[in-house]
Coordinates of C-alpha atoms in Angstrom, one line a residue:
Chain A
M22 CA 20.9 18.8 2.2
A23 CA 18.2 21.1 1.2
K24 CA 16.5 18.0 -0.4
R25 CA 16.7 16.1 3.0
F26 CA 15.4 19.2 4.7
L27 CA 12.5 19.2 2.1
L28 CA 11.9 15.4 2.7
Y29 CA 11.3 15.9 6.4
A30 CA 9.1 18.9 5.9
V31 CA 6.8 17.1 3.9
L32 CA 6.6 14.1 6.1
T33 CA 6.1 16.5 9.0
L34 CA 3.5 18.2 7.2
G35 CA 1.7 15.0 6.4
A36 CA 1.9 14.1 10.0
F37 CA 0.3 17.3 11.1
V38 CA -2.4 17.1 8.6
S39 CA -3.1 13.6 10.1
L40 CA -3.6 14.9 13.5
F41 CA -5.2 18.0 13.0
P42 CA -8.7 16.9 13.4
Y43 CA -7.8 15.0 16.6
L44 CA -6.3 18.2 18.0
L45 CA -9.5 20.2 17.1
V46 CA -11.5 17.6 19.0
V47 CA -9.4 17.8 22.0
L48 CA -9.3 21.7 21.9
T49 CA -13.1 22.1 21.2
A50 CA -14.2 19.6 23.9
F51 CA -12.5 21.9 26.5
K52 CA -14.0 25.1 25.7
T53 CA -17.4 26.9 26.6
Q54 CA -19.7 27.9 24.3
A55 CA -18.6 31.5 24.3
Q56 CA -14.8 30.5 23.8
L57 CA -16.0 28.7 20.8
S58 CA -17.3 31.7 19.1
T59 CA -14.2 34.2 20.4
T60 CA -11.3 31.8 19.9
A61 CA -9.8 30.6 16.5
P62 CA -10.5 26.8 16.1
W63 CA -6.9 25.8 16.2
L64 CA -6.3 27.6 19.6
P65 CA -7.1 26.6 22.9
G66 CA -9.9 28.1 25.0
L67 CA -8.6 29.7 28.3
P68 CA -9.1 28.6 30.9
P69 CA -10.1 24.9 29.5
T70 CA -13.3 23.7 31.0
T71 CA -14.6 20.3 31.8
A72 CA -18.1 21.3 31.9
N73 CA -18.7 19.7 28.5
L74 CA -17.3 16.2 29.5
A75 CA -18.9 16.5 32.7
E76 CA -22.3 17.3 30.9
M77 CA -22.0 14.1 28.5
L78 CA -20.9 11.9 31.4
A79 CA -23.9 13.0 33.5
G80 CA -26.4 11.9 30.8
D81 CA -27.2 8.4 29.0
F82 CA -23.6 8.6 27.7
P83 CA -22.0 6.5 30.1
R84 CA -24.5 3.9 29.3
Y85 CA -23.9 3.9 25.4
V86 CA -20.2 3.8 25.9
L87 CA -20.7 0.5 28.2
N88 CA -23.0 -1.0 25.6
T89 CA -20.4 -0.3 23.1
V90 CA -17.8 -2.1 25.3
V91 CA -19.8 -5.0 25.8
M92 CA -20.8 -5.3 22.2
T93 CA -17.0 -4.8 21.3
A94 CA -15.7 -7.4 23.7
L95 CA -18.6 -10.3 22.7
L96 CA -17.7 -9.7 19.0
T97 CA -14.1 -10.1 19.4
A98 CA -14.3 -12.9 21.6
G99 CA -16.6 -14.9 19.2
Q100 CA -14.2 -13.8 16.4
L101 CA -11.0 -15.1 18.0
L102 CA -12.7 -18.5 18.8
F103 CA -14.6 -19.3 15.9
T104 CA -12.0 -17.9 13.6
T105 CA -9.2 -19.7 15.2
F106 CA -10.9 -23.3 14.8
A107 CA -11.9 -22.8 11.4
A108 CA -8.8 -21.3 10.2
Y109 CA -6.7 -24.3 11.8
A110 CA -8.8 -26.8 10.1
F111 CA -8.7 -25.1 6.9
A112 CA -4.7 -24.7 7.2
R113 CA -3.7 -28.0 8.7
L114 CA -6.4 -30.6 8.5
R115 CA -7.5 -32.4 5.5
F116 CA -11.2 -33.2 5.1
R117 CA -13.4 -33.8 2.1
G118 CA -14.7 -30.6 0.8
R119 CA -12.0 -28.3 2.2
D120 CA -10.8 -26.6 -0.8
V121 CA -14.3 -25.8 -2.2
L122 CA -15.4 -24.8 1.2
F123 CA -12.6 -22.6 1.5
W124 CA -13.0 -20.8 -2.0
L125 CA -16.6 -20.2 -1.0
Y126 CA -15.2 -18.2 2.0
V127 CA -12.9 -16.2 0.0
A128 CA -15.5 -15.5 -2.3
T129 CA -17.8 -14.3 0.4
M130 CA -15.2 -11.8 1.2
M131 CA -16.2 -9.9 -1.8
V132 CA -19.8 -9.6 -0.8
P133 CA -20.4 -5.9 0.1
S134 CA -22.2 -5.5 3.7
A135 CA -24.4 -3.0 2.1
V136 CA -26.1 -5.8 0.2
T137 CA -26.6 -8.1 3.0
M138 CA -28.0 -5.2 5.3
I139 CA -31.8 -5.5 4.1
P140 CA -32.1 -9.4 4.3
L141 CA -30.1 -9.4 7.5
F142 CA -32.7 -7.0 8.9
L143 CA -35.5 -9.1 7.7
I144 CA -34.2 -12.3 9.2
M145 CA -33.7 -10.8 12.5
R146 CA -37.3 -9.3 12.3
E147 CA -38.7 -12.7 11.2
L148 CA -36.9 -14.1 14.3
D149 CA -38.3 -11.4 16.4
L150 CA -34.8 -10.2 17.3
V151 CA -35.0 -6.6 16.1
N152 CA -33.9 -4.3 18.9
T153 CA -32.3 -7.0 21.0
W154 CA -28.6 -7.8 22.0
Y155 CA -29.0 -11.0 19.9
G156 CA -30.0 -9.1 16.7
L157 CA -27.0 -6.9 17.3
L158 CA -24.6 -9.5 17.7
V159 CA -25.5 -12.7 16.1
P160 CA -24.6 -11.9 12.5
Y161 CA -21.0 -11.1 13.4
L162 CA -20.4 -13.3 16.2
L163 CA -19.5 -16.4 14.4
G164 CA -16.0 -15.2 13.0
S165 CA -15.7 -13.5 9.6
P166 CA -14.2 -14.9 6.3
Y167 CA -11.7 -12.2 6.4
G168 CA -10.4 -13.2 9.8
I169 CA -10.2 -16.8 8.7
F170 CA -8.1 -16.0 5.8
L171 CA -5.7 -14.1 7.8
M172 CA -5.4 -16.6 10.6
R173 CA -5.1 -19.4 7.9
Q174 CA -2.1 -17.8 6.3
F175 CA -0.7 -17.7 9.6
F176 CA -1.1 -21.2 10.6
K177 CA 0.4 -22.2 7.1
T178 CA 3.7 -20.6 8.3
L179 CA 4.2 -22.8 11.3
P180 CA 6.3 -25.8 11.2
A181 CA 4.5 -29.2 10.5
G182 CA 7.2 -30.9 12.7
L183 CA 5.5 -29.5 15.9
E184 CA 2.1 -31.0 14.9
E185 CA 4.0 -34.6 14.1
A186 CA 5.7 -34.6 17.3
A187 CA 2.6 -34.2 19.5
R188 CA 0.4 -36.7 17.0
I189 CA 3.1 -39.2 17.9
D190 CA 2.9 -38.3 21.6
G191 CA -0.9 -39.3 21.0
A192 CA -2.3 -35.9 21.1
G193 CA -5.8 -35.1 19.1
P194 CA -6.6 -32.2 16.9
M195 CA -8.1 -30.7 19.8
T196 CA -5.2 -30.9 22.1
I197 CA -2.8 -30.0 19.1
L198 CA -4.6 -26.7 18.5
L199 CA -5.1 -25.6 22.2
R200 CA -1.6 -26.7 23.7
V201 CA 0.8 -26.6 20.6
M202 CA -0.3 -24.1 17.9
L203 CA -2.3 -21.6 20.1
P204 CA 0.8 -20.4 22.1
L205 CA 2.6 -19.7 19.0
C206 CA -0.4 -17.8 17.5
R207 CA -0.2 -14.8 19.8
P208 CA 1.0 -12.3 17.5
A209 CA -1.6 -13.3 15.0
L210 CA -4.4 -13.3 17.5
G211 CA -3.3 -9.8 18.7
T212 CA -3.5 -8.6 15.1
L213 CA -7.0 -10.2 14.4
A214 CA -8.2 -8.8 18.1
I215 CA -7.2 -5.3 17.2
I216 CA -8.9 -5.3 13.7
T217 CA -12.1 -6.6 15.2
V218 CA -12.0 -4.3 18.3
I219 CA -11.5 -1.2 15.9
S220 CA -14.3 -2.4 13.3
S221 CA -16.7 -3.5 16.2
W222 CA -16.0 0.0 18.0
N223 CA -16.7 2.0 14.7
S224 CA -19.6 0.0 13.4
F225 CA -22.6 2.4 12.7
L226 CA -25.0 1.0 10.0
W227 CA -26.2 -2.1 11.4
P228 CA -26.5 -0.8 14.8
L229 CA -28.5 2.1 13.4
I230 CA -30.9 -0.4 11.7
I231 CA -31.3 -3.1 14.2
T232 CA -31.6 -1.2 17.5
S233 CA -34.0 1.7 18.7
G234 CA -34.1 2.0 22.5
D235 CA -31.3 2.9 25.1
D236 CA -30.7 -0.8 26.2
T237 CA -28.8 -1.4 23.2
R238 CA -27.9 2.0 21.8
V239 CA -24.2 2.0 21.0
I240 CA -22.1 5.1 20.8
T241 CA -21.9 5.5 17.1
V242 CA -25.5 5.9 17.1
A243 CA -25.8 8.1 20.1
I244 CA -23.3 10.6 18.4
A245 CA -25.4 10.9 15.1
T246 CA -28.4 11.6 17.0
L247 CA -26.6 14.4 18.8
K248 CA -26.3 16.1 15.4
S249 CA -30.0 15.5 14.3
G250 CA -31.0 17.2 17.7
I251 CA -32.1 20.9 17.5
G252 CA -29.3 23.2 17.6
V253 CA -25.9 21.6 17.2
D254 CA -23.7 22.2 19.8
Y255 CA -20.2 21.7 18.5
H256 CA -18.4 21.9 22.0
L257 CA -20.9 19.0 23.2
M258 CA -20.5 17.1 20.0
M259 CA -16.7 17.2 20.4
A260 CA -16.8 16.1 24.3
G261 CA -19.0 13.0 22.8
S262 CA -16.2 12.5 20.0
L263 CA -13.5 12.7 22.5
I264 CA -14.9 9.9 24.4
A265 CA -15.8 7.8 21.7
L266 CA -12.0 8.3 20.3
V267 CA -10.0 8.1 23.3
P268 CA -10.3 4.2 23.8
M269 CA -9.3 3.9 20.1
V270 CA -6.3 6.0 20.4
A271 CA -5.2 3.9 23.6
V272 CA -5.6 0.6 21.8
F273 CA -3.5 2.1 18.9
I274 CA -0.7 3.3 21.1
F275 CA -0.5 0.3 22.7
F276 CA -0.8 -2.3 19.9
Q277 CA 0.3 -0.2 16.9
K278 CA 2.9 -2.9 16.1
H279 CA 0.2 -5.4 15.5
I280 CA -1.6 -3.1 13.3
V281 CA 1.3 -2.3 11.1
R282 CA 2.0 -6.2 11.2
S283 CA -1.4 -6.6 10.1
V284 CA -0.6 -5.4 6.8
V285 CA 2.2 -7.7 6.1
L286 CA 0.0 -10.7 7.2
T287 CA -2.9 -9.6 5.0
G288 CA -1.7 -11.9 2.4
L289 CA 0.4 -9.8 0.2
K290 CA 2.7 -12.8 -0.5
Chain B
M26 CA -15.4 -28.0 24.2
T27 CA -14.1 -31.5 25.0
S28 CA -10.4 -32.4 24.3
S29 CA -10.1 -35.6 22.5
T30 CA -6.7 -37.5 22.7
A31 CA -7.5 -40.8 20.8
P32 CA -4.3 -41.9 19.0
G33 CA -4.6 -41.7 15.4
A34 CA -7.8 -39.6 15.3
L35 CA -6.0 -36.9 13.5
V36 CA -4.6 -37.0 9.8
A37 CA -3.1 -34.0 8.7
G38 CA 0.2 -33.3 6.8
E39 CA 1.6 -34.8 3.8
R40 CA 1.1 -38.6 4.5
P41 CA -1.6 -40.8 2.9
A42 CA -4.3 -41.6 5.5
T43 CA -6.2 -44.7 6.2
R44 CA -9.7 -44.4 5.8
R45 CA -10.4 -44.9 9.3
A46 CA -8.1 -42.3 10.8
R47 CA -9.4 -40.1 7.6
R48 CA -13.0 -40.0 9.0
G49 CA -11.8 -39.2 12.5
G50 CA -9.7 -36.2 11.0
D51 CA -13.0 -35.4 8.9
R52 CA -15.1 -35.2 11.9
H53 CA -12.9 -32.9 13.9
A54 CA -12.5 -30.6 10.8
Y55 CA -16.0 -30.5 10.4
L56 CA -16.6 -29.7 14.2
F57 CA -14.2 -27.0 13.8
I58 CA -15.5 -25.0 10.9
A59 CA -19.3 -25.7 11.8
P60 CA -19.9 -22.5 13.6
S61 CA -18.3 -20.4 11.1
L62 CA -19.8 -22.3 8.2
F63 CA -23.3 -21.6 10.0
G64 CA -22.4 -18.0 9.9
V65 CA -21.1 -17.7 6.2
V66 CA -24.3 -19.5 5.0
A67 CA -27.1 -18.0 7.5
F68 CA -25.5 -14.5 7.2
L69 CA -23.8 -14.2 4.0
L70 CA -25.1 -16.6 1.3
L71 CA -28.6 -16.8 2.5
P72 CA -28.9 -12.9 2.5
M73 CA -27.8 -12.8 -0.9
V74 CA -30.3 -15.2 -2.2
I75 CA -32.9 -13.3 -0.2
V76 CA -31.9 -9.9 -1.8
L77 CA -32.2 -11.6 -5.6
V78 CA -35.6 -12.9 -4.7
L79 CA -36.9 -10.1 -2.7
S80 CA -35.9 -7.9 -6.1
L81 CA -38.8 -9.7 -7.7
F82 CA -41.5 -8.7 -5.1
D83 CA -43.2 -5.7 -4.2
W84 CA -43.4 -5.3 -0.6
E85 CA -43.6 -2.4 1.8
L86 CA -43.2 -4.4 5.0
L87 CA -46.5 -3.7 6.4
S88 CA -48.4 -4.9 3.3
A89 CA -48.2 -8.8 2.2
P90 CA -45.4 -9.2 -0.6
E91 CA -46.8 -9.5 -4.1
F92 CA -44.9 -11.1 -6.6
A93 CA -44.0 -8.5 -9.3
G94 CA -41.8 -10.4 -11.8
L95 CA -39.3 -7.7 -13.2
D96 CA -41.4 -4.9 -12.4
N97 CA -38.6 -3.6 -10.0
Y98 CA -36.0 -3.5 -12.7
R99 CA -38.3 -1.8 -15.4
R100 CA -38.9 0.8 -12.7
L101 CA -35.2 1.1 -12.2
A102 CA -34.5 1.6 -15.8
G103 CA -36.6 4.6 -15.8
D104 CA -35.5 6.0 -12.2
G105 CA -33.5 9.0 -12.7
A106 CA -32.7 9.5 -9.2
T107 CA -31.1 6.1 -8.8
W108 CA -29.2 6.9 -12.1
H109 CA -28.1 10.2 -10.2
S110 CA -27.1 8.3 -7.2
L111 CA -25.0 6.0 -9.2
A112 CA -23.2 9.0 -10.9
V113 CA -22.7 10.4 -7.2
T114 CA -21.1 7.2 -6.2
A115 CA -18.9 7.4 -9.3
G116 CA -18.0 10.7 -8.6
Y117 CA -17.2 10.0 -5.1
V118 CA -14.9 7.3 -6.4
L119 CA -13.2 9.2 -8.8
L120 CA -12.6 12.1 -6.6
S121 CA -11.2 9.9 -3.6
I122 CA -9.5 6.7 -4.8
P123 CA -6.9 8.0 -7.4
L124 CA -6.0 10.8 -5.0
Q125 CA -5.6 8.6 -2.0
T126 CA -3.4 6.0 -3.8
V127 CA -1.1 8.3 -5.5
L128 CA -0.7 10.2 -2.0
A129 CA 0.1 6.9 -0.1
L130 CA 2.5 5.7 -2.8
A131 CA 4.3 9.1 -2.6
L132 CA 4.5 9.0 1.2
A133 CA 5.7 5.3 1.1
V134 CA 8.3 6.4 -1.5
L135 CA 9.7 9.1 0.7
L136 CA 9.3 6.8 3.8
D137 CA 11.3 4.1 1.9
R138 CA 14.5 6.0 1.9
R139 CA 16.4 5.8 5.3
V140 CA 14.3 8.2 7.2
K141 CA 15.0 9.1 10.8
G142 CA 12.0 8.5 12.8
L143 CA 10.3 6.2 10.5
R144 CA 8.5 4.2 12.9
L145 CA 6.7 7.6 14.6
Y146 CA 5.7 8.9 11.0
R147 CA 4.5 5.6 10.1
S148 CA 2.4 5.4 13.2
L149 CA 1.2 8.9 13.0
F150 CA 0.0 8.7 9.2
V151 CA -2.2 5.6 10.2
V152 CA -3.8 7.7 13.2
P153 CA -6.7 8.6 10.8
W154 CA -7.5 5.2 9.8
M155 CA -8.5 4.4 13.4
A156 CA -11.1 7.2 13.9
T157 CA -14.7 6.2 14.0
P158 CA -16.1 7.2 10.8
I159 CA -19.4 8.7 12.2
V160 CA -17.4 10.7 14.6
L161 CA -15.1 11.5 11.6
G162 CA -17.9 12.8 9.8
L163 CA -19.1 15.1 12.6
I164 CA -15.5 16.7 13.1
W165 CA -15.0 17.4 9.4
D166 CA -18.6 18.6 9.3
W167 CA -17.6 21.2 11.6
I168 CA -14.0 21.9 10.0
F169 CA -15.9 22.5 6.9
D170 CA -18.4 25.0 8.6
P171 CA -18.4 28.1 6.3
R172 CA -18.2 30.8 9.2
E173 CA -16.8 29.1 12.3
G174 CA -15.0 26.2 10.7
A175 CA -11.2 25.7 10.7
L176 CA -10.7 25.5 7.1
N177 CA -12.3 28.7 6.2
S178 CA -10.9 30.5 9.1
A179 CA -7.6 29.3 7.9
L180 CA -8.3 30.6 4.4
A181 CA -9.4 33.9 5.6
L182 CA -5.8 34.2 7.4
V183 CA -4.5 34.2 3.7
G184 CA -7.1 36.6 2.6
V185 CA -9.3 33.6 0.5
T186 CA -13.0 33.4 0.9
G187 CA -13.8 29.7 1.2
P188 CA -16.7 28.4 -0.3
D189 CA -19.9 27.1 1.8
W190 CA -18.5 23.7 1.3
L191 CA -21.2 21.5 2.5
S192 CA -24.1 23.6 1.8
D193 CA -22.8 24.1 -1.7
P194 CA -24.0 21.3 -4.3
S195 CA -21.0 21.8 -6.2
W196 CA -18.4 21.5 -3.3
A197 CA -20.1 19.2 -1.0
L198 CA -19.0 16.1 -2.9
P199 CA -15.7 16.8 -3.1
A200 CA -15.6 17.6 0.6
V201 CA -16.8 14.2 1.5
A202 CA -14.3 12.6 -0.7
L203 CA -11.4 14.6 1.0
V204 CA -12.5 13.1 4.0
S205 CA -12.0 9.6 2.7
V206 CA -8.5 10.6 1.4
W207 CA -7.7 12.0 4.8
Q208 CA -8.7 8.8 6.5
H209 CA -7.3 6.0 4.0
T210 CA -4.0 7.5 2.6
G211 CA -1.8 6.4 5.6
Y212 CA -3.3 3.2 6.0
N213 CA -2.6 2.3 2.2
M214 CA 0.8 3.7 2.6
L215 CA 1.5 0.9 5.1
F216 CA 0.7 -1.5 2.2
F217 CA 2.7 0.5 -0.3
L218 CA 5.8 0.5 2.2
A219 CA 5.8 -3.2 2.9
G220 CA 5.6 -3.5 -0.9
L221 CA 8.5 -1.4 -1.6
Q222 CA 10.6 -2.9 1.2
G223 CA 10.0 -6.3 -0.6
I224 CA 11.7 -5.3 -3.8
P225 CA 15.2 -6.7 -3.8
R226 CA 17.9 -3.8 -3.8
E227 CA 19.9 -5.3 -6.7
L228 CA 17.3 -4.9 -9.0
H229 CA 17.4 -1.0 -8.6
D230 CA 21.4 -1.4 -8.4
A231 CA 21.2 -3.2 -11.7
A232 CA 19.0 -0.7 -13.5
A233 CA 21.2 2.2 -12.2
V234 CA 24.4 0.4 -13.7
D235 CA 22.6 0.2 -17.0
G236 CA 22.1 3.8 -16.9
A237 CA 18.5 4.3 -15.9
T238 CA 17.6 7.7 -14.2
P239 CA 15.5 7.7 -11.0
A240 CA 12.2 8.4 -12.7
Q241 CA 13.1 5.5 -15.4
R242 CA 13.8 3.1 -12.2
F243 CA 10.6 4.3 -10.4
W244 CA 8.3 3.5 -13.8
R245 CA 10.3 0.4 -15.1
V246 CA 11.1 -1.4 -11.7
T247 CA 9.6 -0.2 -8.9
L248 CA 6.0 0.2 -10.3
P249 CA 5.8 -2.9 -12.1
L250 CA 7.0 -4.9 -9.0
L251 CA 4.3 -3.1 -6.9
N252 CA 1.8 -4.5 -9.2
P253 CA 0.5 -7.0 -6.7
T254 CA 0.3 -4.4 -3.9
M255 CA -1.5 -1.7 -6.3
F256 CA -3.9 -4.4 -7.0
F257 CA -4.8 -5.3 -3.4
V258 CA -5.1 -1.4 -2.6
T259 CA -7.3 -0.4 -5.4
V260 CA -9.7 -3.4 -5.2
T261 CA -10.1 -3.3 -1.5
N262 CA -10.5 0.8 -1.5
L263 CA -12.9 0.6 -4.5
I264 CA -15.2 -2.1 -2.7
G265 CA -15.2 0.2 0.4
A266 CA -15.7 3.5 -1.4
F267 CA -18.6 2.2 -3.4
Q268 CA -20.2 1.4 0.0
V269 CA -19.6 4.8 1.5
F270 CA -22.4 5.7 4.1
D271 CA -21.4 6.6 7.5
T272 CA -19.6 10.0 6.7
V273 CA -22.4 11.1 4.0
Y274 CA -24.8 10.3 7.1
A275 CA -22.9 12.6 9.3
M276 CA -21.9 15.3 7.2
T277 CA -24.5 15.9 4.6
D278 CA -27.4 13.6 4.9
G279 CA -27.4 13.1 1.2
G280 CA -27.7 16.8 0.3
P281 CA -27.6 19.7 -0.5
S282 CA -30.3 18.9 -3.3
H283 CA -29.0 15.2 -3.5
S284 CA -25.6 16.2 -4.5
T285 CA -23.9 13.5 -2.2
E286 CA -26.8 11.0 -2.2
V287 CA -24.6 7.9 -3.0
L288 CA -26.3 4.7 -4.0
N289 CA -25.8 3.0 -0.5
F290 CA -27.4 6.0 1.0
R291 CA -30.4 5.8 -1.5
I292 CA -30.6 2.1 -0.7
F293 CA -30.9 2.9 3.3
Q294 CA -33.4 5.4 2.5
T295 CA -35.6 3.3 0.5
A296 CA -35.6 0.5 2.7
F297 CA -35.5 2.2 6.3
K298 CA -37.3 5.4 5.5
E299 CA -39.9 4.7 2.9
F300 CA -40.0 0.9 3.9
D301 CA -40.0 -0.1 0.0
F302 CA -37.9 -3.3 0.8
G303 CA -38.6 -4.9 -2.7
Y304 CA -37.2 -2.1 -4.6
A305 CA -34.4 -1.2 -2.1
A306 CA -33.4 -5.1 -2.8
T307 CA -33.4 -4.2 -6.5
L308 CA -30.9 -1.2 -5.8
S309 CA -28.9 -3.5 -3.4
T310 CA -28.5 -6.2 -6.8
L311 CA -27.6 -2.9 -8.7
L312 CA -24.7 -2.2 -6.1
F313 CA -23.6 -5.6 -6.2
A314 CA -23.6 -5.8 -9.7
V315 CA -21.5 -2.6 -10.1
I316 CA -18.9 -3.8 -7.5
F317 CA -18.8 -7.0 -9.0
A318 CA -18.0 -5.5 -12.6
V319 CA -15.4 -3.2 -11.3
T320 CA -13.7 -6.0 -9.5
L321 CA -13.5 -8.1 -12.3
A322 CA -12.4 -5.4 -14.6
Q323 CA -9.4 -4.8 -11.9
V324 CA -8.7 -8.5 -12.1
R325 CA -8.4 -8.5 -15.7
F326 CA -6.3 -5.2 -16.0
F327 CA -4.2 -6.2 -13.2
G328 CA -3.7 -10.0 -14.4
K329 CA -2.8 -9.1 -17.9
R330 CA 0.3 -7.2 -16.8
T331 CA 3.3 -9.1 -15.8
T332 CA 3.9 -10.0 -12.3
Y333 CA 7.2 -11.0 -11.0
D334 CA 7.4 -14.0 -8.8
L335 CA 10.5 -13.4 -6.6
S336 CA 10.1 -16.0 -3.9

């Protein structure tokens, strides 16, 4: 019995440690400068103030949030579209060079993004796309080898009989993919969408390098500049952080099943 | 996108194809992979080639590139700051990876017993993984604040004076590594949990019947069977850890006195602060070589051990 109690104590402590920084963000975002120095970090400031959030939302912040939403939406749409087609071809169609190409894709999964950063910047500079939406999006718009790998694994699990039947009815690959396979792919597409939404929303280094103006500034870069500004205002910074975190937490709450499923799909078999 | 419904245009499945139909299948397949193939070639393979070529040039962006042969590599050999940053990177990896792997495995083993509220715990543990790394860096920067931060305030409650964490060169790197542990432990736990639940109970029962203690069952049965999961988790975590950037940028900016200046951060500085692109490309090549070597070593290490195919 004592052992059982200890088990739950350890698990609960772990869960608390997981959530604690989030709790701090929420508490601090609703504190005034004065409350920040008079209350312990883990206690709420009473009465809570919405002035920090109001101040952040009154400035350019909403615009950066909107930029991030647009970037995330476009990258996710691109990933889903191009990844689905490529993964279907690799999983279900036969064509010359298929295996070589697929291994090439898998090999590129190992290439660290840190290594391609400088050449990507130079390519964009050569094309005159620095500080444009094109420069921000194009390198990551056409689907990732990782996503293709994930979706291919899923396509392979679907029964071949479905395709056979459609083919006998005279359907071509495009029809089979869109009408027969795609409806069955919803769980896998959901998983891929969430992974892409999170990684796009969180991306920092590439936007930092490729963008400089307000038109294309995303929330991660905006938050980073909050710190380098003179005199760090933690309560404002945490209000900004809260604005950046809330959409991801919402995504998580609604789609957590998919996130857990992504683990099983990631090819542990 | 047009929809083709021409009969016999597709060849898939296990049947031998006629040449004509085969050509039709090829055409569709190439059409399907064309955009992603363009992406892989233009934004992954071409950049790899450019990095290698660029590392042979002296180029400060505003001047014209000048062929320098192996000059950059010679400079690298004598560049103490870079070797220091490689050591910092290794320190970061050694401080974060073993801890987050062991903790993740331990949590997974705990959750693998019939725990009430399994789903809830599992979800709560994964929450840190969602956090935007740059935001996370700022939050932890504040938690580590020596006077107002939550960590030292909590330590003060129990009568301990905490260190200056991020402004103390001997504490800054462990502090940054701790953030990685906080962020990745729960996510890794998901993989271990999936791995554990894939192990047939009969194997444990058989070992128990043969008189194996719980500890023996863990080391001799569970761990060897988790080998593929362990391989996946350590390979992906290491590749990620060698490239850490966001949290360092937000928490310490490489300081104090270069104690958190990891290699990826130094590459960024060399390219985008000093505009020394040729040398930065050389440093990128070094980073790639290190990651490649470490991954290869892991493949060999895990490949040598027995893996059990139960499917």
